[in-house]
Every structure is written in C-alpha cells, then in structure tokens.
Amino acid sequence: MKVLKFGGTSVANPENINRVKAIVQDAGSKKVAVVVSAFGGITDLLLNTASLAANQDLKYKESLAEIENRHISTIKELIPVQKQSGILSKVKSDLNVLETLLEGAFLIGEITPKLSDKIVSYGELLSSFIISEFFKAEGLDATFKDSRELIITDENYGKAAVDFKKTNQQCNAFFKADKHKTFVLPGFVASSSEGNSTTLGRGGSDYTAAIIAAAENADILEIWTDVSGMYTANPKLVKQAKCVANISYEEAMELSHFGAKVLYPPTIQPILNKEIPIVIKNTFQPEDAGTYIAKSNNGNGKTVRGISHVGNISLLSLEGPGMIGIPGISKRFFETLSFEDISVVLITQASSEHSICVGISDDDVEKAVTAVNEAFNYEIASGKIKPVIVEKELAIVALVGDNMKSHQGLSGKMFSTLGKNNVNIRAIAQGASERNISAVIKKEDVKKALNSLHEAFFEENIKQLNLYVMGVGNVGSKFLGQIQQQNAYLKEELKLNVRVIGISNSRTMGFDENGIDLDNWQTTLTNGEKADKKKFYQMVKQFNFRNSVFVDNTASEEVSQSYPDYLKNSISVVTCNKIACSSNYEFYKDLKQLAKKYNAPFLFETNVGAGLPIIDTLKHLIASGDKVKKIQAVLSGSLNFVFNNFDDSTTFHDVVKQAQEEGYTEPDPTIDLSGIDVMRKILILARESGNQLDIEQIENESFVPKESLETNSNEAFFESLVKYETDFQKIYKEASEADSKLKYVAQFEDGKAKVGLQKIPKGHDFYNLEGSDNIVLFFTERYPNQPLIIKGAGAGAEVTASGIFADIIRIGNF
C-alpha cells in the first residue's frame, strides 16, 4: 500500500483537486490511502466561526454561510450535474449538524474543547467526502472511510493521544476486508473509545497518514504540499534556500520541531521503527524529486543539513542564591509548568545552579509567570529566589544535522556569524545527541540570522553585501555604474553578490529589498519618496539585512554625524566624505572604536588620494611595526590640475572654472582653494599614523585673498577671482623666473602639520607631477632616506568611485 496525504493548499479549490486526482491516478497498481486536509482556509474559518458563536456574535452565521458556499460551489464545479443530488444532500445534512453545534455554543456563550473538536472536524470530514465522490465520478475505484472509525484516542481534546493497539487492529481489519483500490480519508480527526470526536492537533493530517502507513506497513508515505520538499531554510525568508534531497528521520524531526512547516513533528514517530520512507512532494510541481526521508540521510558527509526557527518564543528565568545546591528546584519548576500544560521548547541551566532558563510559547507566558511565582512564593518572599523574569518577542534559530557531532567548530562558526551581523544571542542549547545547536535571538533578527547562517553553511562561500548609497551625483552615479559593470565578475571570481537596496540624493530616496535594478536606478529615485536622512537610516535598520554597508558619497557634515548610529548596529560605513575623519579627534576616535566593538568596518580610503591606496598602505606600514617620521604630499588633485594648467596665457578664474566643470573640485570650490581640503587630508594621514592632532593645529599658508574665501556663493567667488587676477599672475611669474613649478604641499613632521603653496625646483619628486595626480612621500624608520612613494590620479569622479568600490571589496573579504 501507498499512503498519500494532501494538505489544505493542495485541495484549496476545484483546480487543485483535479491536480490531486491526476497524482492519485499515477500512484500505481497498489492500494492507495489518500488522506486529505480541509479545503484551504476552512479550519481557520471554522475556529473563527466557533469563537464568534461562543461570544454570542451573530456574525457567526455569515461565517457559516461562507463555509457552506465554499463546499457547495466546489461540488457543483467538480461533480457532473446528474450525480450531484445525493452528494449535496449529504453535505447539507452535515452542515445542518454543524449549524446546530454552533447554535449551542451561541446559546451557552462558551465553547468547550470537546465541542471545539466536533466543530473543527467538519473541515476534513466534508472535504474528504466530496473528494471521494469526485474520484468516483471520474471513474476511480474509490471509497470514503471516516478516520474516526479507524483511529482511536484518549479524550484529550485538541491534541488527543493515539491508542496504537486498538488503532492498528481497526486499520488491519478494514483494509483487509475492503477490496477498493483507493481510500479517501479525512486527516486530523479521530474518536475516543467512548465514540466522541477528537483531533490530533494542528497539522494532524500528516499524523493521520503516518498512523495508517504504520498500521498497514505501507511501502511509502508521500506528503503532498505546496513546496518541493524540506529546504535548507525557509524559502520565504531565505531566497537562496535549496531543497534537501535526502534526510534522516531524526534530522526531519529536528527541523519540523524547529519550525519546518512542511511536516508535522509527530508524523515520524509511528513509522520510525518500521523504517517506512517518507517523501515530501509538491502538488503543483509533481515532477520535482522532493525530499526523501529515511533511516540514513545519504548526506554525502555534509554536517549541517538545515537551518530552521521557531517564532513567538519567550524566555522564562528563575534565579537566585537560594537555588544553589538545593535538590528538587528544577523538579518543582518543570512540574509547575507541566501542571499548567505548558510545553517547554528549550532549556538551559547555569552550571552554578544559580539560574534555570526555559523557552516557552508567548501564548503561555502569563499563566506560566503566575503559576511559577505561586509555586515559589515562600522562596520569593524570603529573598532566596527572585520573581520570574520574562523576556518576550524572541525566536529560536537552530542548526540541524546528523553529522554535526563529529565536526569541531560548528558552534563557533554559528555564533561568530551571528555576532558579525549584530544578532545578539540570549540563550543557547545543544542537544545531547549533538544533532542540533539552538540559539535564542530577537524575533526581529530572524530573517537576518537565517540568511547569515545559510550564507555561511550552504552558499559555496558566496557572500552577499547589501548597500545603502547616499549621494548619487558625480561620484555616486559612477560608483553604481561600476557595480553594475562588475557584478558578474564579483560573483564568479570574488564570490561576492553585491546588491544595492537603497539610494538617495538630496531630493528623493528609493528602496527595493530584492535589490535595485542598476540599469534603471534613476527610475527608482524618480518614483521614490522625499529624501529624509533619518528615515533613510530607519529603513536600513528595518530591512535588517546581513552584511549591510552604508555608503556616503556626499560632502555633508549632517550625514557624517550619523555614522555612529550605523556602526552601533553593525552596519559598515564606506565614505569619501572627509568631514568625519577630520572633525574633532574624539569623534574620529569614537568612530574607530565603534567599528571594532561592533565588528563593522569603517573605511575611508578615498578621503586621501581618491582611488590611490594611500591609507591602506599606511595601515600596512603601521601594522607591520614601522613608524612614520615625516609625510610630504601633494594631496589636492584639483589644485594640482589648476597649477598645471595656469600660466601667463590663461586666467586663474578660467582654470578654476574648468576644474570645477570637469569634477576635480568639490561642489564648493572654496573648500579646495582655501586649503581646508588638503588640511583635512594631511590630518587624516597624521591620525592614521598614530598621532593625536586636530585641524586647528595645522598651519595654513593661504594664497587666496580672504575676501574671495569669504564670499557666500560660487558666483561671487568666481567674480572675486577676476578681481585678483594680477595677484595670481604675480605668483606664477615668481615661480617661472625661479625655474620652478607651483604645487600646493602638505607636510607632517615631529607632530606638526602645515599646508601651503610652494615653488618646487627641478629634480624634486613633485616637479613633474602632471594633471590632477597626487603624490605622497612616506619617510619611515624603514624608509628614512628614500621614501615610499605613492603616485597617481588623485581626483575625478571615476577614480573616486573606484576607491569606494575597492573599500566595498575589502569589506567583502573581511
């Protein structure tokens, strides 16, 4: 015999029921027991109707009418008209009984567990009868059998315990005597020895199928649902989840206990000893192989087979000095919970015996707290034990696998993965079989935790980075273009999947949790909402994605002040904005410390030299034990461009205007020409060398008139340059007559820094510096006479974007 079980979605409507018929027809020549759930949504509708009736709300009649319409319309669509009469009569008769039960609940104003079981059983009873009649009408050799006549239980209404001895006898006798090929049975329902309707718990249709399969020593149990098997994680939360081809009974039990909804946890128990295989199949894609569950998992040596979770968990902690060394405390604690019919899903106890912590359902918290506090009233009153401590809105994530016990380091890998993504662990537990490792976390972190763990254990070392980009002007647009261009390369060669989740300019911002289409990112902005820096941050937090990176392409002080908020949430920061690292030393230091504390890289390579690896090189020097003695540098690509193009045949105004138009200067060119930009850069290099310095301590020998620098608009600034053209020409003439070139130089030595325009003679390393190039000379203990030189393009949107891109890759390799 084969046993096939079809869930609520598989029989939700006539179209799906036709799919079920085709699957049953293909089941082969052996006897087939078909166990069906209620039509999709009917069980919830029945429970809601019963609740309305018990609350004496007449709306229950509307709900009952909806239930009737669902079933009557299904009959009329599935069954030929000439065969409908008897079926409609039987169904309407059952619905009349259901109506009487609901009227009783309405009149007495309550519903007992016994009455609830009777009411809710009609979902499966009606669906199985209608489906069996449909099978007959389609020519199948089918019959209906009420599972209440086969499965015998106690009278624990809502989740009755099966009497397997009596049940097996009933099943054996029936299936031996009846010669039909196909048997359609309602899942979920059973009856007590006294003949009262009982139910096997939500999801109990799987259990019904397993009970029948075990009783009849079936060849196989097929669970047909709306997914193609058991997945490495919940595919609704983890898009990269994959179907597990083979899994052991024990692994399947662990995963189903920890929230894998495709299988009701007790299902495996009846068939475990008989080693009847289970296959999880997809009604809507029957050609998919599904998941094969058997004694051996055939897992090809894989350690972790799946990651699952249980939501809506609360932690209940009992602690106090009066627990230490006192026998029986744990017994009383768990006995109290047992008396209240509270299931414990996780247990952890300190080895000092100072505390016991258990995980229970959120629904049971109030009665648990009341019961435990009453049970330990004496100890609490005397100060030996504290009142019960409760933490709500939690969840459990679990790694599951038979082979985990023989591999070291899995716990460390799990916890470090969660830690890197700012997922705080409240409690941990590991089964004695070492088949699972569980961690209690905040409910809001579940999606991030599952995706992080799945990436670490299943995704062939492909790391996903989720970017939030603020500033998509000159530099930002080039940066997005580079990501789009290199996306395939990053995946194939560097195993990095880089997605842009959010973007913003000064006017609008837009988000897409599946990743913004970088071919069309402008549309996302156009269709976005009004830009709001605080809301942008809140959205980043709300998405709560793993490996999140905030990218700042602005020159905004307000944006730079938000970095601590991102870092405190383990969101990495990459920026070309120099303001944060050149602001007061305490803020700079705080940012560096936050990055370490929350394991979130804070990278700003483009703060000095655009795409040149100046800061990275400096970090390597310091890390290797070298010490910086002196730094000499031309750090302004814009000023170098200006003085390389300015001569007696041009005007200073025109050259600066050209530099601005070609993107070499900041949007406000006074930042470059005042020397403040260079001051910030040498300050950052001094700090990265290990020196404590503030910008006010840097000497600035300005060559631009004070009047020009104090203008309040770009237009006024450029007008003032025309006014002082004679002064600029004089500076050029003096340098030309000395056979020198003008360079704006920054220097740091003996704890002091200065910046200013200098006449560079022939033969100097700075003399032949072309275009907008930068150059840095590092004089260190290892390079005392011949400095370490870094030279190259130091300005421009393209190279700055490439520097930001390089920092993103560094984070990917972190």
PDB file of C-alpha atoms in Angstrom, residues 519-676:
ATOM      1  CA  ASP A 519      20.357  49.556 -15.280  1.00  0.00           C
ATOM      2  CA  ASN A 520      17.427  51.690 -14.247  1.00  0.00           C
ATOM      3  CA  TRP A 521      18.262  53.119 -10.822  1.00  0.00           C
ATOM      4  CA  GLN A 522      17.181  56.626 -11.845  1.00  0.00           C
ATOM      5  CA  THR A 523      13.590  55.352 -12.101  1.00  0.00           C
ATOM      6  CA  THR A 524      13.763  54.108  -8.514  1.00  0.00           C
ATOM      7  CA  LEU A 525      14.664  57.633  -7.438  1.00  0.00           C
ATOM      8  CA  THR A 526      12.041  59.253  -9.643  1.00  0.00           C
ATOM      9  CA  ASN A 527       9.349  57.002  -8.172  1.00  0.00           C
ATOM     10  CA  GLY A 528      10.749  57.265  -4.665  1.00  0.00           C
ATOM     11  CA  GLU A 529       9.738  59.353  -1.685  1.00  0.00           C
ATOM     12  CA  LYS A 530      11.053  62.633  -0.319  1.00  0.00           C
ATOM     13  CA  ALA A 531      14.641  62.361   0.918  1.00  0.00           C
ATOM     14  CA  ASP A 532      14.949  62.152   4.691  1.00  0.00           C
ATOM     15  CA  LYS A 533      18.280  61.216   6.257  1.00  0.00           C
ATOM     16  CA  LYS A 534      16.728  59.975   9.498  1.00  0.00           C
ATOM     17  CA  LYS A 535      14.117  57.900   7.687  1.00  0.00           C
ATOM     18  CA  PHE A 536      16.833  56.523   5.405  1.00  0.00           C
ATOM     19  CA  TYR A 537      18.648  55.242   8.495  1.00  0.00           C
ATOM     20  CA  GLN A 538      15.414  53.819   9.923  1.00  0.00           C
ATOM     21  CA  MET A 539      14.793  51.955   6.664  1.00  0.00           C
ATOM     22  CA  VAL A 540      18.283  50.455   6.778  1.00  0.00           C
ATOM     23  CA  LYS A 541      17.563  49.259  10.322  1.00  0.00           C
ATOM     24  CA  GLN A 542      14.127  47.985   9.352  1.00  0.00           C
ATOM     25  CA  PHE A 543      15.463  45.884   6.476  1.00  0.00           C
ATOM     26  CA  ASN A 544      17.958  44.439   8.958  1.00  0.00           C
ATOM     27  CA  PHE A 545      19.921  42.665   6.222  1.00  0.00           C
ATOM     28  CA  ARG A 546      23.147  40.844   6.924  1.00  0.00           C
ATOM     29  CA  ASN A 547      26.415  42.389   5.720  1.00  0.00           C
ATOM     30  CA  SER A 548      24.863  45.833   5.384  1.00  0.00           C
ATOM     31  CA  VAL A 549      27.045  48.729   4.204  1.00  0.00           C
ATOM     32  CA  PHE A 550      26.208  52.438   4.302  1.00  0.00           C
ATOM     33  CA  VAL A 551      27.992  54.304   1.502  1.00  0.00           C
ATOM     34  CA  ASP A 552      28.315  58.088   1.882  1.00  0.00           C
ATOM     35  CA  ASN A 553      29.177  59.904  -1.360  1.00  0.00           C
ATOM     36  CA  THR A 554      28.205  63.322  -0.021  1.00  0.00           C
ATOM     37  CA  ALA A 555      30.184  66.189   1.469  1.00  0.00           C
ATOM     38  CA  SER A 556      27.560  66.669   4.179  1.00  0.00           C
ATOM     39  CA  GLU A 557      28.500  67.198   7.812  1.00  0.00           C
ATOM     40  CA  GLU A 558      24.991  66.107   8.859  1.00  0.00           C
ATOM     41  CA  VAL A 559      25.422  62.765   7.107  1.00  0.00           C
ATOM     42  CA  SER A 560      28.864  62.251   8.677  1.00  0.00           C
ATOM     43  CA  GLN A 561      27.339  62.749  12.126  1.00  0.00           C
ATOM     44  CA  SER A 562      25.086  59.714  11.516  1.00  0.00           C
ATOM     45  CA  TYR A 563      27.976  57.225  11.209  1.00  0.00           C
ATOM     46  CA  PRO A 564      27.872  56.189  14.900  1.00  0.00           C
ATOM     47  CA  ASP A 565      24.221  55.131  14.516  1.00  0.00           C
ATOM     48  CA  TYR A 566      25.107  52.830  11.632  1.00  0.00           C
ATOM     49  CA  LEU A 567      28.203  51.368  13.281  1.00  0.00           C
ATOM     50  CA  LYS A 568      26.345  50.645  16.546  1.00  0.00           C
ATOM     51  CA  ASN A 569      24.017  48.433  14.519  1.00  0.00           C
ATOM     52  CA  SER A 570      26.930  46.560  12.908  1.00  0.00           C
ATOM     53  CA  ILE A 571      26.338  48.357   9.623  1.00  0.00           C
ATOM     54  CA  SER A 572      29.659  49.040   7.916  1.00  0.00           C
ATOM     55  CA  VAL A 573      30.421  52.557   6.677  1.00  0.00           C
ATOM     56  CA  VAL A 574      32.324  53.424   3.499  1.00  0.00           C
ATOM     57  CA  THR A 575      32.780  57.099   2.763  1.00  0.00           C
ATOM     58  CA  CYS A 576      34.558  59.597   0.540  1.00  0.00           C
ATOM     59  CA  ASN A 577      33.266  62.336   2.845  1.00  0.00           C
ATOM     60  CA  LYS A 578      36.313  63.686   4.711  1.00  0.00           C
ATOM     61  CA  ILE A 579      34.397  65.576   7.400  1.00  0.00           C
ATOM     62  CA  ALA A 580      34.029  62.736   9.935  1.00  0.00           C
ATOM     63  CA  CYS A 581      37.677  61.722   9.990  1.00  0.00           C
ATOM     64  CA  SER A 582      38.888  65.311  10.073  1.00  0.00           C
ATOM     65  CA  SER A 583      36.451  66.570  12.719  1.00  0.00           C
ATOM     66  CA  ASN A 584      37.447  66.720  16.382  1.00  0.00           C
ATOM     67  CA  TYR A 585      39.768  63.939  17.424  1.00  0.00           C
ATOM     68  CA  GLU A 586      37.354  62.417  19.960  1.00  0.00           C
ATOM     69  CA  PHE A 587      34.707  61.863  17.282  1.00  0.00           C
ATOM     70  CA  TYR A 588      37.263  60.267  14.943  1.00  0.00           C
ATOM     71  CA  LYS A 589      38.499  58.028  17.766  1.00  0.00           C
ATOM     72  CA  ASP A 590      34.935  57.094  18.718  1.00  0.00           C
ATOM     73  CA  LEU A 591      34.182  56.005  15.165  1.00  0.00           C
ATOM     74  CA  LYS A 592      37.253  53.785  15.074  1.00  0.00           C
ATOM     75  CA  GLN A 593      36.343  52.203  18.416  1.00  0.00           C
ATOM     76  CA  LEU A 594      32.731  51.627  17.401  1.00  0.00           C
ATOM     77  CA  ALA A 595      33.906  49.866  14.254  1.00  0.00           C
ATOM     78  CA  LYS A 596      35.986  47.480  16.379  1.00  0.00           C
ATOM     79  CA  LYS A 597      33.333  46.978  19.064  1.00  0.00           C
ATOM     80  CA  TYR A 598      30.531  46.169  16.650  1.00  0.00           C
ATOM     81  CA  ASN A 599      32.665  44.351  14.106  1.00  0.00           C
ATOM     82  CA  ALA A 600      31.613  46.814  11.390  1.00  0.00           C
ATOM     83  CA  PRO A 601      34.391  48.078   9.096  1.00  0.00           C
ATOM     84  CA  PHE A 602      34.712  51.858   8.798  1.00  0.00           C
ATOM     85  CA  LEU A 603      36.639  52.534   5.590  1.00  0.00           C
ATOM     86  CA  PHE A 604      37.553  55.872   4.038  1.00  0.00           C
ATOM     87  CA  GLU A 605      40.374  55.210   1.574  1.00  0.00           C
ATOM     88  CA  THR A 606      39.034  57.891  -0.783  1.00  0.00           C
ATOM     89  CA  ASN A 607      39.387  60.585   1.906  1.00  0.00           C
ATOM     90  CA  VAL A 608      43.003  60.955   0.752  1.00  0.00           C
ATOM     91  CA  GLY A 609      44.038  60.470  -2.862  1.00  0.00           C
ATOM     92  CA  ALA A 610      40.683  59.331  -4.312  1.00  0.00           C
ATOM     93  CA  GLY A 611      41.393  55.851  -5.707  1.00  0.00           C
ATOM     94  CA  LEU A 612      45.042  55.653  -4.623  1.00  0.00           C
ATOM     95  CA  PRO A 613      45.779  53.072  -1.890  1.00  0.00           C
ATOM     96  CA  ILE A 614      47.385  55.675   0.406  1.00  0.00           C
ATOM     97  CA  ILE A 615      45.586  54.915   3.671  1.00  0.00           C
ATOM     98  CA  ASP A 616      45.693  51.177   3.036  1.00  0.00           C
ATOM     99  CA  THR A 617      49.464  51.335   2.501  1.00  0.00           C
ATOM    100  CA  LEU A 618      49.884  53.425   5.638  1.00  0.00           C
ATOM    101  CA  LYS A 619      47.849  50.907   7.662  1.00  0.00           C
ATOM    102  CA  HIS A 620      50.084  48.085   6.468  1.00  0.00           C
ATOM    103  CA  LEU A 621      53.205  50.027   7.432  1.00  0.00           C
ATOM    104  CA  ILE A 622      51.909  50.649  10.949  1.00  0.00           C
ATOM    105  CA  ALA A 623      50.582  47.086  11.344  1.00  0.00           C
ATOM    106  CA  SER A 624      53.968  45.667  10.393  1.00  0.00           C
ATOM    107  CA  GLY A 625      55.688  47.724  13.111  1.00  0.00           C
ATOM    108  CA  ASP A 626      57.087  50.573  11.036  1.00  0.00           C
ATOM    109  CA  LYS A 627      56.882  54.161  12.336  1.00  0.00           C
ATOM    110  CA  VAL A 628      56.212  57.265  10.259  1.00  0.00           C
ATOM    111  CA  LYS A 629      58.753  60.048  10.684  1.00  0.00           C
ATOM    112  CA  LYS A 630      57.613  62.511   8.022  1.00  0.00           C
ATOM    113  CA  ILE A 631      54.955  62.839   5.359  1.00  0.00           C
ATOM    114  CA  GLN A 632      55.275  65.154   2.358  1.00  0.00           C
ATOM    115  CA  ALA A 633      52.491  65.216  -0.178  1.00  0.00           C
ATOM    116  CA  VAL A 634      50.596  66.924  -2.923  1.00  0.00           C
ATOM    117  CA  LEU A 635      47.112  65.844  -1.935  1.00  0.00           C
ATOM    118  CA  SER A 636      44.799  68.054  -3.944  1.00  0.00           C
ATOM    119  CA  GLY A 637      44.141  66.752  -7.417  1.00  0.00           C
ATOM    120  CA  SER A 638      42.081  69.848  -8.082  1.00  0.00           C
ATOM    121  CA  LEU A 639      44.836  72.275  -7.056  1.00  0.00           C
ATOM    122  CA  ASN A 640      47.428  70.289  -8.949  1.00  0.00           C
ATOM    123  CA  PHE A 641      45.190  70.424 -12.024  1.00  0.00           C
ATOM    124  CA  VAL A 642      44.775  74.181 -11.532  1.00  0.00           C
ATOM    125  CA  PHE A 643      48.503  74.954 -11.203  1.00  0.00           C
ATOM    126  CA  ASN A 644      49.464  72.569 -14.000  1.00  0.00           C
ATOM    127  CA  ASN A 645      47.142  74.483 -16.343  1.00  0.00           C
ATOM    128  CA  PHE A 646      47.604  78.041 -15.075  1.00  0.00           C
ATOM    129  CA  ASP A 647      50.164  80.256 -16.807  1.00  0.00           C
ATOM    130  CA  ASP A 648      50.519  83.722 -18.274  1.00  0.00           C
ATOM    131  CA  SER A 649      48.348  82.800 -21.268  1.00  0.00           C
ATOM    132  CA  THR A 650      45.335  81.831 -19.115  1.00  0.00           C
ATOM    133  CA  THR A 651      43.389  83.356 -16.276  1.00  0.00           C
ATOM    134  CA  PHE A 652      43.161  81.855 -12.835  1.00  0.00           C
ATOM    135  CA  HIS A 653      39.375  82.247 -12.981  1.00  0.00           C
ATOM    136  CA  ASP A 654      39.097  80.191 -16.183  1.00  0.00           C
ATOM    137  CA  VAL A 655      41.315  77.368 -14.957  1.00  0.00           C
ATOM    138  CA  VAL A 656      39.438  77.027 -11.651  1.00  0.00           C
ATOM    139  CA  LYS A 657      36.134  77.110 -13.532  1.00  0.00           C
ATOM    140  CA  GLN A 658      37.379  74.341 -15.820  1.00  0.00           C
ATOM    141  CA  ALA A 659      38.458  72.266 -12.794  1.00  0.00           C
ATOM    142  CA  GLN A 660      35.006  72.622 -11.291  1.00  0.00           C
ATOM    143  CA  GLU A 661      33.231  71.728 -14.535  1.00  0.00           C
ATOM    144  CA  GLU A 662      35.376  68.618 -15.005  1.00  0.00           C
ATOM    145  CA  GLY A 663      34.613  67.416 -11.467  1.00  0.00           C
ATOM    146  CA  TYR A 664      38.068  67.937  -9.945  1.00  0.00           C
ATOM    147  CA  THR A 665      36.914  70.310  -7.206  1.00  0.00           C
ATOM    148  CA  GLU A 666      34.306  69.914  -4.515  1.00  0.00           C
ATOM    149  CA  PRO A 667      30.859  71.372  -5.382  1.00  0.00           C
ATOM    150  CA  ASP A 668      32.027  74.406  -3.362  1.00  0.00           C
ATOM    151  CA  PRO A 669      35.475  75.221  -4.863  1.00  0.00           C
ATOM    152  CA  THR A 670      36.493  77.334  -1.858  1.00  0.00           C
ATOM    153  CA  ILE A 671      36.945  74.075   0.050  1.00  0.00           C
ATOM    154  CA  ASP A 672      39.806  73.236  -2.334  1.00  0.00           C
ATOM    155  CA  LEU A 673      41.308  76.670  -2.822  1.00  0.00           C
ATOM    156  CA  SER A 674      41.222  77.614   0.846  1.00  0.00           C
ATOM    157  CA  GLY A 675      43.418  74.632   1.613  1.00  0.00           C
ATOM    158  CA  ILE A 676      40.848  73.169   4.010  1.00  0.00           C
TER     159      ILE A 676
END
